[in-house]
Amino acid sequence: MEKIRILVVDDHTLFRRGLIALISQASDFEVIGEAGDAIEALRLCKSLKPDVILLDNHLPGASGIQSLPDIFHASPDSTVIMLTVSEDEADLIQALQNGAQGYLLKTSEKDELLLGIRKAFDGESVISKELTHKLVSAFKTGTKKDGKPSNTSLAATLSPREIDTVRLIAVGSSNKEIARQLGIAETTVKIHVQHILRKLNLTSRVQVAVFANAEGMIS
């Protein structure tokens, strides 16, 4: 079985080593590197090309969230999960806008963390349940600060198939599962997701899922 290759980035050595020990207990995971700051993380991203990066936000120098664009430039195919103590709504929103696939708290239970890594690697969005209400609140504010129309008004531009896709994303379905349930190719699902993000002015599947819940699209 091919293992999920993981890079751990956290400036607290004891926590980082403990996290590595925990992850290494799973037979489908392999920790291929560790870093204590953003500069070292970028160097390892370029050389190792990890499948998943567990990234703390509060790092010396540039924060984890600030480093996301450079990380994706160094390793475009990597999936990033923020693993942090911050429950700040602004950090959560900015991390998702910058491309993070997930946002988990360091207080997460072991099983939640391991499952979150697997889901994120499979293309699903993961977020600690304690923070979901903050995303819902952000989507219910209506008009965006930049003056663009709200997501609610933009939802009317979605096609029936795109609406089906939104609903399946909201219940945690991966692209492969959506393709199977809708009877379409997985490549077609990816195109639908791209169109949905563009039409709704969103940047991640997490935001799509929260939007769908906030708008009552889940039966």
PDB file of C-alpha atoms in Angstrom:
ATOM      1  CA  MET A   1       0.000   0.000   0.000  1.00  0.00           C
ATOM      2  CA  GLU A   2       1.361   3.403  -1.007  1.00  0.00           C
ATOM      3  CA  LYS A   3       1.748   5.622   2.025  1.00  0.00           C
ATOM      4  CA  ILE A   4       0.685   9.252   2.413  1.00  0.00           C
ATOM      5  CA  ARG A   5       3.910  11.256   2.668  1.00  0.00           C
ATOM      6  CA  ILE A   6       3.672  13.968   5.328  1.00  0.00           C
ATOM      7  CA  LEU A   7       5.720  17.044   6.233  1.00  0.00           C
ATOM      8  CA  VAL A   8       5.209  18.430   9.754  1.00  0.00           C
ATOM      9  CA  VAL A   9       5.830  22.160  10.304  1.00  0.00           C
ATOM     10  CA  ASP A  10       5.699  23.474  13.881  1.00  0.00           C
ATOM     11  CA  ASP A  11       8.122  25.591  15.888  1.00  0.00           C
ATOM     12  CA  HIS A  12       7.520  23.758  19.181  1.00  0.00           C
ATOM     13  CA  THR A  13       9.932  20.823  19.144  1.00  0.00           C
ATOM     14  CA  LEU A  14       8.150  18.740  21.786  1.00  0.00           C
ATOM     15  CA  PHE A  15       4.764  19.086  20.112  1.00  0.00           C
ATOM     16  CA  ARG A  16       6.281  18.401  16.688  1.00  0.00           C
ATOM     17  CA  ARG A  17       8.016  15.228  17.855  1.00  0.00           C
ATOM     18  CA  GLY A  18       4.899  14.058  19.675  1.00  0.00           C
ATOM     19  CA  LEU A  19       2.816  14.669  16.562  1.00  0.00           C
ATOM     20  CA  ILE A  20       5.271  12.737  14.438  1.00  0.00           C
ATOM     21  CA  ALA A  21       5.178   9.815  16.874  1.00  0.00           C
ATOM     22  CA  LEU A  22       1.373   9.818  16.777  1.00  0.00           C
ATOM     23  CA  ILE A  23       1.176   9.977  12.978  1.00  0.00           C
ATOM     24  CA  SER A  24       3.788   7.263  12.580  1.00  0.00           C
ATOM     25  CA  GLN A  25       1.504   4.790  14.370  1.00  0.00           C
ATOM     26  CA  ALA A  26      -0.746   4.743  11.296  1.00  0.00           C
ATOM     27  CA  SER A  27       0.396   2.191   8.738  1.00  0.00           C
ATOM     28  CA  ASP A  28      -0.695   4.354   5.775  1.00  0.00           C
ATOM     29  CA  PHE A  29       1.321   7.433   6.838  1.00  0.00           C
ATOM     30  CA  GLU A  30       5.000   8.244   6.443  1.00  0.00           C
ATOM     31  CA  VAL A  31       6.544  11.377   7.931  1.00  0.00           C
ATOM     32  CA  ILE A  32       9.223  12.401   5.440  1.00  0.00           C
ATOM     33  CA  GLY A  33      10.356  15.629   7.063  1.00  0.00           C
ATOM     34  CA  GLU A  34       9.922  18.217   9.800  1.00  0.00           C
ATOM     35  CA  ALA A  35      10.533  21.937  10.032  1.00  0.00           C
ATOM     36  CA  GLY A  36      10.416  24.579  12.733  1.00  0.00           C
ATOM     37  CA  ASP A  37       9.925  27.660  10.562  1.00  0.00           C
ATOM     38  CA  ALA A  38       8.614  28.750   7.181  1.00  0.00           C
ATOM     39  CA  ILE A  39      12.036  29.022   5.526  1.00  0.00           C
ATOM     40  CA  GLU A  40      12.933  25.427   6.337  1.00  0.00           C
ATOM     41  CA  ALA A  41       9.432  24.327   5.351  1.00  0.00           C
ATOM     42  CA  LEU A  42       9.812  25.893   1.908  1.00  0.00           C
ATOM     43  CA  ARG A  43      13.204  24.247   1.408  1.00  0.00           C
ATOM     44  CA  LEU A  44      11.775  20.834   2.282  1.00  0.00           C
ATOM     45  CA  CYS A  45       8.683  21.397   0.126  1.00  0.00           C
ATOM     46  CA  LYS A  46      10.905  21.996  -2.895  1.00  0.00           C
ATOM     47  CA  SER A  47      13.030  18.909  -2.317  1.00  0.00           C
ATOM     48  CA  LEU A  48      10.527  16.430  -0.866  1.00  0.00           C
ATOM     49  CA  LYS A  49       7.232  17.344  -2.580  1.00  0.00           C
ATOM     50  CA  PRO A  50       5.101  15.960   0.302  1.00  0.00           C
ATOM     51  CA  ASP A  51       1.556  14.728  -0.235  1.00  0.00           C
ATOM     52  CA  VAL A  52       0.277  16.471   2.897  1.00  0.00           C
ATOM     53  CA  ILE A  53       1.721  19.326   4.944  1.00  0.00           C
ATOM     54  CA  LEU A  54       0.596  19.835   8.539  1.00  0.00           C
ATOM     55  CA  LEU A  55       1.261  23.536   9.062  1.00  0.00           C
ATOM     56  CA  ASP A  56       1.146  25.566  12.254  1.00  0.00           C
ATOM     57  CA  ASN A  57       0.279  29.235  11.866  1.00  0.00           C
ATOM     58  CA  HIS A  58       2.369  30.823  14.614  1.00  0.00           C
ATOM     59  CA  LEU A  59       5.863  30.329  13.222  1.00  0.00           C
ATOM     60  CA  PRO A  60       8.932  32.552  13.693  1.00  0.00           C
ATOM     61  CA  GLY A  61       9.230  35.055  10.856  1.00  0.00           C
ATOM     62  CA  ALA A  62       6.452  34.569   8.302  1.00  0.00           C
ATOM     63  CA  SER A  63       3.325  32.915   9.668  1.00  0.00           C
ATOM     64  CA  GLY A  64       1.996  29.666   8.254  1.00  0.00           C
ATOM     65  CA  ILE A  65      -0.925  31.431   6.571  1.00  0.00           C
ATOM     66  CA  GLN A  66       1.362  34.050   5.022  1.00  0.00           C
ATOM     67  CA  SER A  67       3.594  31.256   3.723  1.00  0.00           C
ATOM     68  CA  LEU A  68       0.835  29.348   1.918  1.00  0.00           C
ATOM     69  CA  PRO A  69       1.316  30.992  -1.524  1.00  0.00           C
ATOM     70  CA  ASP A  70       5.064  30.248  -1.446  1.00  0.00           C
ATOM     71  CA  ILE A  71       4.428  26.694  -0.273  1.00  0.00           C
ATOM     72  CA  PHE A  72       2.073  26.007  -3.151  1.00  0.00           C
ATOM     73  CA  HIS A  73       4.560  27.562  -5.556  1.00  0.00           C
ATOM     74  CA  ALA A  74       7.272  25.253  -4.225  1.00  0.00           C
ATOM     75  CA  SER A  75       5.067  22.148  -4.203  1.00  0.00           C
ATOM     76  CA  PRO A  76       1.861  22.731  -6.211  1.00  0.00           C
ATOM     77  CA  ASP A  77       0.453  19.235  -5.707  1.00  0.00           C
ATOM     78  CA  SER A  78       0.773  19.241  -1.917  1.00  0.00           C
ATOM     79  CA  THR A  79      -2.290  19.391   0.311  1.00  0.00           C
ATOM     80  CA  VAL A  80      -2.021  21.722   3.312  1.00  0.00           C
ATOM     81  CA  ILE A  81      -3.861  21.307   6.591  1.00  0.00           C
ATOM     82  CA  MET A  82      -3.487  24.097   9.126  1.00  0.00           C
ATOM     83  CA  LEU A  83      -2.949  22.540  12.558  1.00  0.00           C
ATOM     84  CA  THR A  84      -3.076  25.368  15.065  1.00  0.00           C
ATOM     85  CA  VAL A  85      -4.367  26.659  18.391  1.00  0.00           C
ATOM     86  CA  SER A  86      -5.926  29.711  16.735  1.00  0.00           C
ATOM     87  CA  GLU A  87      -9.720  29.819  16.713  1.00  0.00           C
ATOM     88  CA  ASP A  88      -9.669  33.336  15.271  1.00  0.00           C
ATOM     89  CA  GLU A  89     -12.207  33.756  12.475  1.00  0.00           C
ATOM     90  CA  ALA A  90      -9.862  35.945  10.450  1.00  0.00           C
ATOM     91  CA  ASP A  91      -7.121  33.292  10.536  1.00  0.00           C
ATOM     92  CA  LEU A  92      -9.607  30.621   9.501  1.00  0.00           C
ATOM     93  CA  ILE A  93     -10.974  32.604   6.565  1.00  0.00           C
ATOM     94  CA  GLN A  94      -7.562  33.732   5.338  1.00  0.00           C
ATOM     95  CA  ALA A  95      -6.139  30.201   5.520  1.00  0.00           C
ATOM     96  CA  LEU A  96      -8.964  28.870   3.349  1.00  0.00           C
ATOM     97  CA  GLN A  97      -8.687  31.800   0.945  1.00  0.00           C
ATOM     98  CA  ASN A  98      -4.955  31.117   0.610  1.00  0.00           C
ATOM     99  CA  GLY A  99      -5.620  27.528  -0.409  1.00  0.00           C
ATOM    100  CA  ALA A 100      -5.520  25.402   2.755  1.00  0.00           C
ATOM    101  CA  GLN A 101      -7.554  22.230   2.341  1.00  0.00           C
ATOM    102  CA  GLY A 102      -8.272  21.996   6.044  1.00  0.00           C
ATOM    103  CA  TYR A 103      -8.128  23.803   9.361  1.00  0.00           C
ATOM    104  CA  LEU A 104      -7.826  21.634  12.464  1.00  0.00           C
ATOM    105  CA  LEU A 105      -7.209  22.616  16.063  1.00  0.00           C
ATOM    106  CA  LYS A 106      -4.346  21.136  18.040  1.00  0.00           C
ATOM    107  CA  THR A 107      -6.932  20.012  20.579  1.00  0.00           C
ATOM    108  CA  SER A 108      -8.387  17.597  18.006  1.00  0.00           C
ATOM    109  CA  GLU A 109      -8.656  13.970  19.058  1.00  0.00           C
ATOM    110  CA  LYS A 110      -6.227  11.504  17.493  1.00  0.00           C
ATOM    111  CA  ASP A 111      -8.881   9.804  15.361  1.00  0.00           C
ATOM    112  CA  GLU A 112     -10.199  13.160  14.099  1.00  0.00           C
ATOM    113  CA  LEU A 113      -6.706  14.227  13.056  1.00  0.00           C
ATOM    114  CA  LEU A 114      -5.820  10.972  11.285  1.00  0.00           C
ATOM    115  CA  LEU A 115      -9.172  10.865   9.501  1.00  0.00           C
ATOM    116  CA  GLY A 116      -8.778  14.524   8.547  1.00  0.00           C
ATOM    117  CA  ILE A 117      -5.417  13.816   6.911  1.00  0.00           C
ATOM    118  CA  ARG A 118      -6.885  10.959   4.899  1.00  0.00           C
ATOM    119  CA  LYS A 119      -9.897  13.001   3.795  1.00  0.00           C
ATOM    120  CA  ALA A 120      -7.783  15.986   2.791  1.00  0.00           C
ATOM    121  CA  PHE A 121      -5.450  13.722   0.803  1.00  0.00           C
ATOM    122  CA  ASP A 122      -8.500  12.360  -1.028  1.00  0.00           C
ATOM    123  CA  GLY A 123      -9.576  15.864  -1.981  1.00  0.00           C
ATOM    124  CA  GLU A 124     -12.128  16.520   0.750  1.00  0.00           C
ATOM    125  CA  SER A 125     -12.151  19.635   2.921  1.00  0.00           C
ATOM    126  CA  VAL A 126     -11.732  19.242   6.663  1.00  0.00           C
ATOM    127  CA  ILE A 127     -12.384  21.693   9.449  1.00  0.00           C
ATOM    128  CA  SER A 128     -12.709  21.302  13.207  1.00  0.00           C
ATOM    129  CA  LYS A 129     -16.379  21.146  14.117  1.00  0.00           C
ATOM    130  CA  GLU A 130     -15.832  23.825  16.770  1.00  0.00           C
ATOM    131  CA  LEU A 131     -15.112  26.333  14.006  1.00  0.00           C
ATOM    132  CA  THR A 132     -17.921  25.572  11.566  1.00  0.00           C
ATOM    133  CA  HIS A 133     -20.242  28.158  13.104  1.00  0.00           C
ATOM    134  CA  LYS A 134     -17.653  30.864  12.456  1.00  0.00           C
ATOM    135  CA  LEU A 135     -17.655  30.095   8.751  1.00  0.00           C
ATOM    136  CA  VAL A 136     -21.439  30.049   8.702  1.00  0.00           C
ATOM    137  CA  SER A 137     -21.451  33.457  10.393  1.00  0.00           C
ATOM    138  CA  ALA A 138     -19.031  34.816   7.800  1.00  0.00           C
ATOM    139  CA  PHE A 139     -21.250  33.664   4.937  1.00  0.00           C
ATOM    140  CA  LYS A 140     -24.365  35.164   6.509  1.00  0.00           C
ATOM    141  CA  THR A 141     -22.912  38.673   6.493  1.00  0.00           C
ATOM    142  CA  GLY A 142     -24.324  39.217   2.990  1.00  0.00           C
ATOM    143  CA  THR A 143     -22.475  41.613   0.691  1.00  0.00           C
ATOM    144  CA  LYS A 144     -18.717  41.227   0.574  1.00  0.00           C
ATOM    145  CA  LYS A 145     -16.465  44.077   1.708  1.00  0.00           C
ATOM    146  CA  ASP A 146     -15.151  44.448  -1.839  1.00  0.00           C
ATOM    147  CA  GLY A 147     -18.620  45.319  -3.076  1.00  0.00           C
ATOM    148  CA  LYS A 148     -19.181  42.102  -5.017  1.00  0.00           C
ATOM    149  CA  PRO A 149     -22.627  40.499  -4.866  1.00  0.00           C
ATOM    150  CA  SER A 150     -23.277  38.134  -1.984  1.00  0.00           C
ATOM    151  CA  ASN A 151     -22.989  34.379  -2.411  1.00  0.00           C
ATOM    152  CA  THR A 152     -26.735  34.050  -1.985  1.00  0.00           C
ATOM    153  CA  SER A 153     -27.474  36.091  -5.103  1.00  0.00           C
ATOM    154  CA  LEU A 154     -24.752  34.297  -7.035  1.00  0.00           C
ATOM    155  CA  ALA A 155     -26.202  30.882  -6.200  1.00  0.00           C
ATOM    156  CA  ALA A 156     -28.877  31.482  -8.815  1.00  0.00           C
ATOM    157  CA  THR A 157     -26.197  31.243 -11.504  1.00  0.00           C
ATOM    158  CA  LEU A 158     -25.500  27.574 -10.693  1.00  0.00           C
ATOM    159  CA  SER A 159     -26.759  24.920 -13.085  1.00  0.00           C
ATOM    160  CA  PRO A 160     -28.852  22.011 -11.729  1.00  0.00           C
ATOM    161  CA  ARG A 161     -25.826  19.692 -12.017  1.00  0.00           C
ATOM    162  CA  GLU A 162     -23.649  22.200 -10.182  1.00  0.00           C
ATOM    163  CA  ILE A 163     -26.261  22.409  -7.417  1.00  0.00           C
ATOM    164  CA  ASP A 164     -26.164  18.600  -7.113  1.00  0.00           C
ATOM    165  CA  THR A 165     -22.385  18.822  -6.860  1.00  0.00           C
ATOM    166  CA  VAL A 166     -22.582  21.498  -4.148  1.00  0.00           C
ATOM    167  CA  ARG A 167     -24.909  19.328  -2.083  1.00  0.00           C
ATOM    168  CA  LEU A 168     -22.594  16.339  -2.330  1.00  0.00           C
ATOM    169  CA  ILE A 169     -19.545  18.434  -1.432  1.00  0.00           C
ATOM    170  CA  ALA A 170     -21.455  19.648   1.629  1.00  0.00           C
ATOM    171  CA  VAL A 171     -21.904  16.111   2.954  1.00  0.00           C
ATOM    172  CA  GLY A 172     -18.212  15.380   2.529  1.00  0.00           C
ATOM    173  CA  SER A 173     -18.186  13.447  -0.742  1.00  0.00           C
ATOM    174  CA  SER A 174     -14.914  13.255  -2.654  1.00  0.00           C
ATOM    175  CA  ASN A 175     -14.726  13.894  -6.400  1.00  0.00           C
ATOM    176  CA  LYS A 176     -14.679  10.144  -7.010  1.00  0.00           C
ATOM    177  CA  GLU A 177     -17.814   9.628  -4.907  1.00  0.00           C
ATOM    178  CA  ILE A 178     -19.592  12.547  -6.598  1.00  0.00           C
ATOM    179  CA  ALA A 179     -18.748  11.126 -10.018  1.00  0.00           C
ATOM    180  CA  ARG A 180     -20.168   7.745  -9.034  1.00  0.00           C
ATOM    181  CA  GLN A 181     -23.371   9.168  -7.540  1.00  0.00           C
ATOM    182  CA  LEU A 182     -24.058  11.497 -10.469  1.00  0.00           C
ATOM    183  CA  GLY A 183     -22.972   9.023 -13.142  1.00  0.00           C
ATOM    184  CA  ILE A 184     -20.377  11.342 -14.654  1.00  0.00           C
ATOM    185  CA  ALA A 185     -16.609  11.297 -15.143  1.00  0.00           C
ATOM    186  CA  GLU A 186     -14.360  12.454 -12.314  1.00  0.00           C
ATOM    187  CA  THR A 187     -12.793  15.007 -14.676  1.00  0.00           C
ATOM    188  CA  THR A 188     -16.277  16.447 -15.239  1.00  0.00           C
ATOM    189  CA  VAL A 189     -16.726  16.778 -11.476  1.00  0.00           C
ATOM    190  CA  LYS A 190     -13.476  18.742 -11.259  1.00  0.00           C
ATOM    191  CA  ILE A 191     -14.763  21.115 -13.937  1.00  0.00           C
ATOM    192  CA  HIS A 192     -18.051  21.556 -12.048  1.00  0.00           C
ATOM    193  CA  VAL A 193     -16.126  22.355  -8.853  1.00  0.00           C
ATOM    194  CA  GLN A 194     -14.032  24.960 -10.653  1.00  0.00           C
ATOM    195  CA  HIS A 195     -17.166  26.604 -12.058  1.00  0.00           C
ATOM    196  CA  ILE A 196     -18.852  26.563  -8.634  1.00  0.00           C
ATOM    197  CA  LEU A 197     -15.896  28.254  -6.939  1.00  0.00           C
ATOM    198  CA  ARG A 198     -15.745  30.908  -9.642  1.00  0.00           C
ATOM    199  CA  LYS A 199     -19.490  31.609  -9.681  1.00  0.00           C
ATOM    200  CA  LEU A 200     -19.766  31.852  -5.900  1.00  0.00           C
ATOM    201  CA  ASN A 201     -16.530  33.822  -5.441  1.00  0.00           C
ATOM    202  CA  LEU A 202     -15.194  31.078  -3.170  1.00  0.00           C
ATOM    203  CA  THR A 203     -11.749  29.527  -2.919  1.00  0.00           C
ATOM    204  CA  SER A 204     -12.169  26.111  -1.294  1.00  0.00           C
ATOM    205  CA  ARG A 205     -14.496  23.140  -0.884  1.00  0.00           C
ATOM    206  CA  VAL A 206     -14.802  23.979   2.817  1.00  0.00           C
ATOM    207  CA  GLN A 207     -16.367  27.305   1.887  1.00  0.00           C
ATOM    208  CA  VAL A 208     -18.717  25.572  -0.554  1.00  0.00           C
ATOM    209  CA  ALA A 209     -19.839  23.155   2.171  1.00  0.00           C
ATOM    210  CA  VAL A 210     -20.451  25.915   4.695  1.00  0.00           C
ATOM    211  CA  PHE A 211     -22.289  28.003   2.102  1.00  0.00           C
ATOM    212  CA  ALA A 212     -24.568  25.080   1.266  1.00  0.00           C
ATOM    213  CA  ASN A 213     -25.401  24.542   4.930  1.00  0.00           C
ATOM    214  CA  ALA A 214     -25.956  28.255   5.554  1.00  0.00           C
ATOM    215  CA  GLU A 215     -28.329  28.458   2.556  1.00  0.00           C
ATOM    216  CA  GLY A 216     -30.319  25.371   3.568  1.00  0.00           C
ATOM    217  CA  MET A 217     -29.332  23.374   0.490  1.00  0.00           C
ATOM    218  CA  ILE A 218     -28.845  20.172   2.490  1.00  0.00           C
ATOM    219  CA  SER A 219     -31.948  18.031   2.864  1.00  0.00           C
TER     220      SER A 219
END
